PDB file of C-alpha atoms in Angstrom:
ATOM      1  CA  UNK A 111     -29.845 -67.927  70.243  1.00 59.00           C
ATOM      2  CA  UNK A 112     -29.685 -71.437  70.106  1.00 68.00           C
ATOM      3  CA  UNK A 113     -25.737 -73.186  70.812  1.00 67.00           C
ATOM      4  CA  UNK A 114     -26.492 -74.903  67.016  1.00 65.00           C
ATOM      5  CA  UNK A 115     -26.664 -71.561  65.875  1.00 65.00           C
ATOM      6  CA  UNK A 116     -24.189 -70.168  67.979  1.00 65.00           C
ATOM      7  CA  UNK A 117     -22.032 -73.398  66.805  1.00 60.00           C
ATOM      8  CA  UNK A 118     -22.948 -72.957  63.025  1.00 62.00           C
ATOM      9  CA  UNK A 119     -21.844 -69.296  63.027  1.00 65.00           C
ATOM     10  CA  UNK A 120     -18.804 -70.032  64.790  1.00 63.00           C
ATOM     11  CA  UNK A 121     -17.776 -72.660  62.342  1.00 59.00           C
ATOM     12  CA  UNK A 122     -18.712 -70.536  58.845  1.00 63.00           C
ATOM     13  CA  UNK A 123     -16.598 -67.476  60.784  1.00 62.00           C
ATOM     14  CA  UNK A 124     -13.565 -69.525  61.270  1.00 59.00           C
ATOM     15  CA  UNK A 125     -13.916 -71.679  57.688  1.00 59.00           C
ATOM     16  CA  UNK A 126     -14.255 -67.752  56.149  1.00 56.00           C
ATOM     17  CA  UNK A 127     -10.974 -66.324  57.909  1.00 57.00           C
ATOM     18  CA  UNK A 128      -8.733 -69.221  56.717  1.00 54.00           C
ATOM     19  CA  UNK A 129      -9.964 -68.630  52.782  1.00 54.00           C
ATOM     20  CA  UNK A 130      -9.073 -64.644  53.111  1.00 49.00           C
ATOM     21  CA  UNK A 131      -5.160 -65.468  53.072  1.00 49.00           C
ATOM     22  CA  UNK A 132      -3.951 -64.030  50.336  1.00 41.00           C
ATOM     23  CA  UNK A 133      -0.268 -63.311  48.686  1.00 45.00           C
ATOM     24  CA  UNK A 134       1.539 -60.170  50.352  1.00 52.00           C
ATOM     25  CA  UNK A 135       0.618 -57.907  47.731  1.00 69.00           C
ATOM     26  CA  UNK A 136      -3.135 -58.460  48.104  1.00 82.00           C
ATOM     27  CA  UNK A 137      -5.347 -55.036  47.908  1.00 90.00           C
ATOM     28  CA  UNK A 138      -8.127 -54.842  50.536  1.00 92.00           C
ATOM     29  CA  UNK A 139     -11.886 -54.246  49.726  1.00 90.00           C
ATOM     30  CA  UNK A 140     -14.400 -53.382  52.360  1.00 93.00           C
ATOM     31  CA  UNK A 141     -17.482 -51.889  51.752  1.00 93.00           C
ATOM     32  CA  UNK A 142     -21.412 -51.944  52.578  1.00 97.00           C
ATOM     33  CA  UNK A 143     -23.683 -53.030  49.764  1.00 98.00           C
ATOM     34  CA  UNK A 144     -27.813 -52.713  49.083  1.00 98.00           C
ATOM     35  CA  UNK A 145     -30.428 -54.746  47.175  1.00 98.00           C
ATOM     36  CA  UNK A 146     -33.496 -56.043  46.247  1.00 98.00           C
ATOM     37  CA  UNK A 147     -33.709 -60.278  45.930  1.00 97.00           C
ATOM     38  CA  UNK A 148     -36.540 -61.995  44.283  1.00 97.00           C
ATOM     39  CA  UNK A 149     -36.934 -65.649  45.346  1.00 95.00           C
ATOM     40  CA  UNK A 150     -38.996 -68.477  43.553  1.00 95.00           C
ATOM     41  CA  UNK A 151     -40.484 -68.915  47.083  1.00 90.00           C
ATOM     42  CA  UNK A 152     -41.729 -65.258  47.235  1.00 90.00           C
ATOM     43  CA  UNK A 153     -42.400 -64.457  43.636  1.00 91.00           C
ATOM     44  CA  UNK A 154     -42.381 -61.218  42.164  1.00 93.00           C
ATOM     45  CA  UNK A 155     -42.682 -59.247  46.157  1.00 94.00           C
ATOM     46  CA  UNK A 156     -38.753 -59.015  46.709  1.00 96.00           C
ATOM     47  CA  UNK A 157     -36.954 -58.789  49.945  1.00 97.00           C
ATOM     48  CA  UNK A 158     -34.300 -55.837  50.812  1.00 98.00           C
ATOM     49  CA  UNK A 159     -30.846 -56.641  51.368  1.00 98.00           C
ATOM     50  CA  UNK A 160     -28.063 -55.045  53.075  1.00 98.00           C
ATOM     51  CA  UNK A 161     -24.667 -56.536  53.466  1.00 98.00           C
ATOM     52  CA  UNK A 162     -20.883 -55.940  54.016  1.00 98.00           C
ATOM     53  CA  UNK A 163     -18.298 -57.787  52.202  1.00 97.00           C
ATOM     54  CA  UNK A 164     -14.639 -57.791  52.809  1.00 97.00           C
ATOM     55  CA  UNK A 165     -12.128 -59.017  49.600  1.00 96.00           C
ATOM     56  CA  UNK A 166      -8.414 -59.018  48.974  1.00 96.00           C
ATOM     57  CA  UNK A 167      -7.550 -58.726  45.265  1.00 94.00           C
ATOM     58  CA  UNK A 168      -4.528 -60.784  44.478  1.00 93.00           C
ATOM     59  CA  UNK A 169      -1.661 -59.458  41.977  1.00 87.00           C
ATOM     60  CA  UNK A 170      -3.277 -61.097  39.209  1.00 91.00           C
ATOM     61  CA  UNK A 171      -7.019 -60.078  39.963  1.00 91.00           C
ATOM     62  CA  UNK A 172      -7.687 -62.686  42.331  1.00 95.00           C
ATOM     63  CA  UNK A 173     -10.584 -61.812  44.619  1.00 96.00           C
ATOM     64  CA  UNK A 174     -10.889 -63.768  47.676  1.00 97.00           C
ATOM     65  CA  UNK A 175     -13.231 -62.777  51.474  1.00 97.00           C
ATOM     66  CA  UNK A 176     -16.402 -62.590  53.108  1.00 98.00           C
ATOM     67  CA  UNK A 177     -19.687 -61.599  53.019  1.00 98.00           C
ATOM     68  CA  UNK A 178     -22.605 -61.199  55.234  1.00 98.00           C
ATOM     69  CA  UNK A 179     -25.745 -60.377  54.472  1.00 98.00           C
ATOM     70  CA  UNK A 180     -29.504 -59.578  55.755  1.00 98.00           C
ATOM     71  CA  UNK A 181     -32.551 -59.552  53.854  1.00 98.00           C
ATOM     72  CA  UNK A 182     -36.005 -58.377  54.996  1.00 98.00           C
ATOM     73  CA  UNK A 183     -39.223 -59.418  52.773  1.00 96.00           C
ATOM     74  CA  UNK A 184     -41.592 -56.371  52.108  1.00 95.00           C
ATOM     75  CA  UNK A 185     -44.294 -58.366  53.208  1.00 95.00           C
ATOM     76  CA  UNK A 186     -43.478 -61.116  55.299  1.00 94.00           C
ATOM     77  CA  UNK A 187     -40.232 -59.953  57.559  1.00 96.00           C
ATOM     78  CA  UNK A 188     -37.232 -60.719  58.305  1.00 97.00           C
ATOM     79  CA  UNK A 189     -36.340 -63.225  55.252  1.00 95.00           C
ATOM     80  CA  UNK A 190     -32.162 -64.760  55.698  1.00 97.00           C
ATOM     81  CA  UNK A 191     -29.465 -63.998  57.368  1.00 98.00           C
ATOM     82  CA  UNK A 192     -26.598 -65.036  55.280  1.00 98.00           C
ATOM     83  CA  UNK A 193     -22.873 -65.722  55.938  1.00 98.00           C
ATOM     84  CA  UNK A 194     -20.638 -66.601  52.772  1.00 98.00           C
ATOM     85  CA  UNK A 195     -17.130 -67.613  51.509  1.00 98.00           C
ATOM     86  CA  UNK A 196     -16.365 -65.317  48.139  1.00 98.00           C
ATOM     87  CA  UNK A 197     -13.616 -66.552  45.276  1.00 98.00           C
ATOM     88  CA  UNK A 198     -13.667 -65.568  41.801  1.00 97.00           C
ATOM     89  CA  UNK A 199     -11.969 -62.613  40.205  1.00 95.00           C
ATOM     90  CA  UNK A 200     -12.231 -58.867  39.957  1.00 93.00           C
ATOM     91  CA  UNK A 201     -15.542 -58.812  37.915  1.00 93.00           C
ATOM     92  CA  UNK A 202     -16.963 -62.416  39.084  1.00 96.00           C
ATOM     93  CA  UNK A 203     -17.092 -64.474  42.138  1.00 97.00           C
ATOM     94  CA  UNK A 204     -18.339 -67.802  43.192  1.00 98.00           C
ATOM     95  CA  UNK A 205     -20.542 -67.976  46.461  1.00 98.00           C
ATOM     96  CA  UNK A 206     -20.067 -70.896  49.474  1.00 98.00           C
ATOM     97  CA  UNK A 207     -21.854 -70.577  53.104  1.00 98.00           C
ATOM     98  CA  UNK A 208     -24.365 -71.078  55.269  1.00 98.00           C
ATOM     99  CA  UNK A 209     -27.125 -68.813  57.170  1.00 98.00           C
ATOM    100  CA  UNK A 210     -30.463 -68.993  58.822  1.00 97.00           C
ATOM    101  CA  UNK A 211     -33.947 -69.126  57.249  1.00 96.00           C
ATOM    102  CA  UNK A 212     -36.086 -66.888  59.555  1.00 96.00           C
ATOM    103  CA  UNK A 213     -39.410 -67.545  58.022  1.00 93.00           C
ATOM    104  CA  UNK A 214     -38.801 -71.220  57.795  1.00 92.00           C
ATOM    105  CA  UNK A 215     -36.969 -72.006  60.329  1.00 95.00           C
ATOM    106  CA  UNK A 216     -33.823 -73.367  59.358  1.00 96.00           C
ATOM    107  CA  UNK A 217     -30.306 -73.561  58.347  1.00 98.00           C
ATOM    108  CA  UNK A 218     -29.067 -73.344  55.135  1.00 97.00           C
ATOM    109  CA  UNK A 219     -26.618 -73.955  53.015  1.00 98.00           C
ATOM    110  CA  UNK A 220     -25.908 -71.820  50.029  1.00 98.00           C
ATOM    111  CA  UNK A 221     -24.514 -71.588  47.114  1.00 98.00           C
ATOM    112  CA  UNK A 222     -23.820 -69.116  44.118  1.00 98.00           C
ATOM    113  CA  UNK A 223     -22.469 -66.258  41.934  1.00 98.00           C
ATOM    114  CA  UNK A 224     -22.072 -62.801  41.765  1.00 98.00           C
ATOM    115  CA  UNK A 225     -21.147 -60.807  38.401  1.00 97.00           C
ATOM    116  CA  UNK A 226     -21.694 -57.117  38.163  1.00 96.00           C
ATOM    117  CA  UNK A 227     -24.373 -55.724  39.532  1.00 97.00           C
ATOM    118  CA  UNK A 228     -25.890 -59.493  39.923  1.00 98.00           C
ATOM    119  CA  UNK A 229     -26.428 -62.150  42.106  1.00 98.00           C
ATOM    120  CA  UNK A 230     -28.038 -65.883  41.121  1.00 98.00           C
ATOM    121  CA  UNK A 231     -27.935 -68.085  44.175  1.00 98.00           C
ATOM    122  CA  UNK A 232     -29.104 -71.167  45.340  1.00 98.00           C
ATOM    123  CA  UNK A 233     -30.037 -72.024  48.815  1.00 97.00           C
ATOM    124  CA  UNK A 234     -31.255 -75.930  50.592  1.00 97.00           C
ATOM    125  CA  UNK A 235     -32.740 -75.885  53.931  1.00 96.00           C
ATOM    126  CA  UNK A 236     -32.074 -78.371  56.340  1.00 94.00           C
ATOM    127  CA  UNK A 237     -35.821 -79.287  55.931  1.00 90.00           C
ATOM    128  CA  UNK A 238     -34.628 -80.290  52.545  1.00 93.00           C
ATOM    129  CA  UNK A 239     -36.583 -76.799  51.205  1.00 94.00           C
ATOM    130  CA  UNK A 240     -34.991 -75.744  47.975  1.00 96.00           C
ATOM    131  CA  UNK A 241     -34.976 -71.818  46.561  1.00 96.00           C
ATOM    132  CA  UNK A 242     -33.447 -69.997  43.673  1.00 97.00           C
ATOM    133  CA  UNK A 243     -32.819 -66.382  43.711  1.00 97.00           C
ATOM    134  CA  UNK A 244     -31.898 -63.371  41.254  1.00 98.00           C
ATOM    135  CA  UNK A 245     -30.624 -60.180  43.594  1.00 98.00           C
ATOM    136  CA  UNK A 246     -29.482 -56.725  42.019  1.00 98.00           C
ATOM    137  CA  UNK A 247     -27.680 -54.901  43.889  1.00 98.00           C
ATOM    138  CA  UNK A 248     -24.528 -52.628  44.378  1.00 97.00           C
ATOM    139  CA  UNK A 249     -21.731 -54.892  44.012  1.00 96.00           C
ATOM    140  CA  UNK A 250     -19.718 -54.042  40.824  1.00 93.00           C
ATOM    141  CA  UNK A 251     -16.433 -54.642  39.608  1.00 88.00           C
ATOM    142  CA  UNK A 252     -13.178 -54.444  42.178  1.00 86.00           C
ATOM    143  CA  UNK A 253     -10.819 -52.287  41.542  1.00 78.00           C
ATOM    144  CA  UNK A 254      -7.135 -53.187  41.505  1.00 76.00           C
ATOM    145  CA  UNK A 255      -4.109 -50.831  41.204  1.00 74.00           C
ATOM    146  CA  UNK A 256      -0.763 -52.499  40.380  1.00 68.00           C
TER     147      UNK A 256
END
């Protein structure tokens, strides 16, 4: 692995642990997720996707963590590896990171949302190579106990 990627990784790793403090009476979420993407860059052939994401949810429903992802394309390979920053609330959450574009090549920058059961994302290459994404998967509301 290259030292930019090594150096990229680092930097979205220690950027993701500063966003996950939360107030004292935060609830923890962990858990592994599955699903199938479909990007404008593939078409209708979709990629699999398996991730783990790790949340607090605040008092008030907050929802604040990480996620990392992997997606392999049915056809062509290994597709993105994807590290994010997650903040929203228990049934929504906005998107921020970075990963690596195995088929093309590059690092990326990415952006997007994730509702219930959905992801829409966003993602720019450093080749300047734009592509939009819908992904269902297993990611559904957080629960939160007082």
């Amino acid at each position: 692995m290259s030292r930019t990627i090594k150096g990229l990784i680092t930097s979205i790793m220690a950027t993701a642990l500063l966003q996950t403090n939360t107030a004292a009476a935060a609830q923890n979420d962990n858990h592994v997720y599955a699903g199938l993407g479909w990007t404008v860059k593939h078409g209708w052939i979709p990629s699999a996707i398996v991730g783990v994401r790790s949340v607090d949810v605040d008092g008030i429903k907050d929802v604040t963590g990480v996620d990392l992802s992997l997606s392999y394309h049915f056809t062509d390979g290994f597709d993105k590896f994807l590290l994010k920053g997650v903040r929203g609330e228990i049934d929504w959450q906005a998107e921020l990171g970075a990963g690596y574009d195995f088929q093309g090549q590059s690092l990326l920058v990415i952006g997007g949302v994730q509702g219930r059961l959905v992801n829409y994302s966003v993602d720019v290459s450093l080749n300047g190579d734009i592509d939009a994404g819908l992904t269902i998967n297993s990611i559904d509301k957080y629960d939160w106990e007082p």
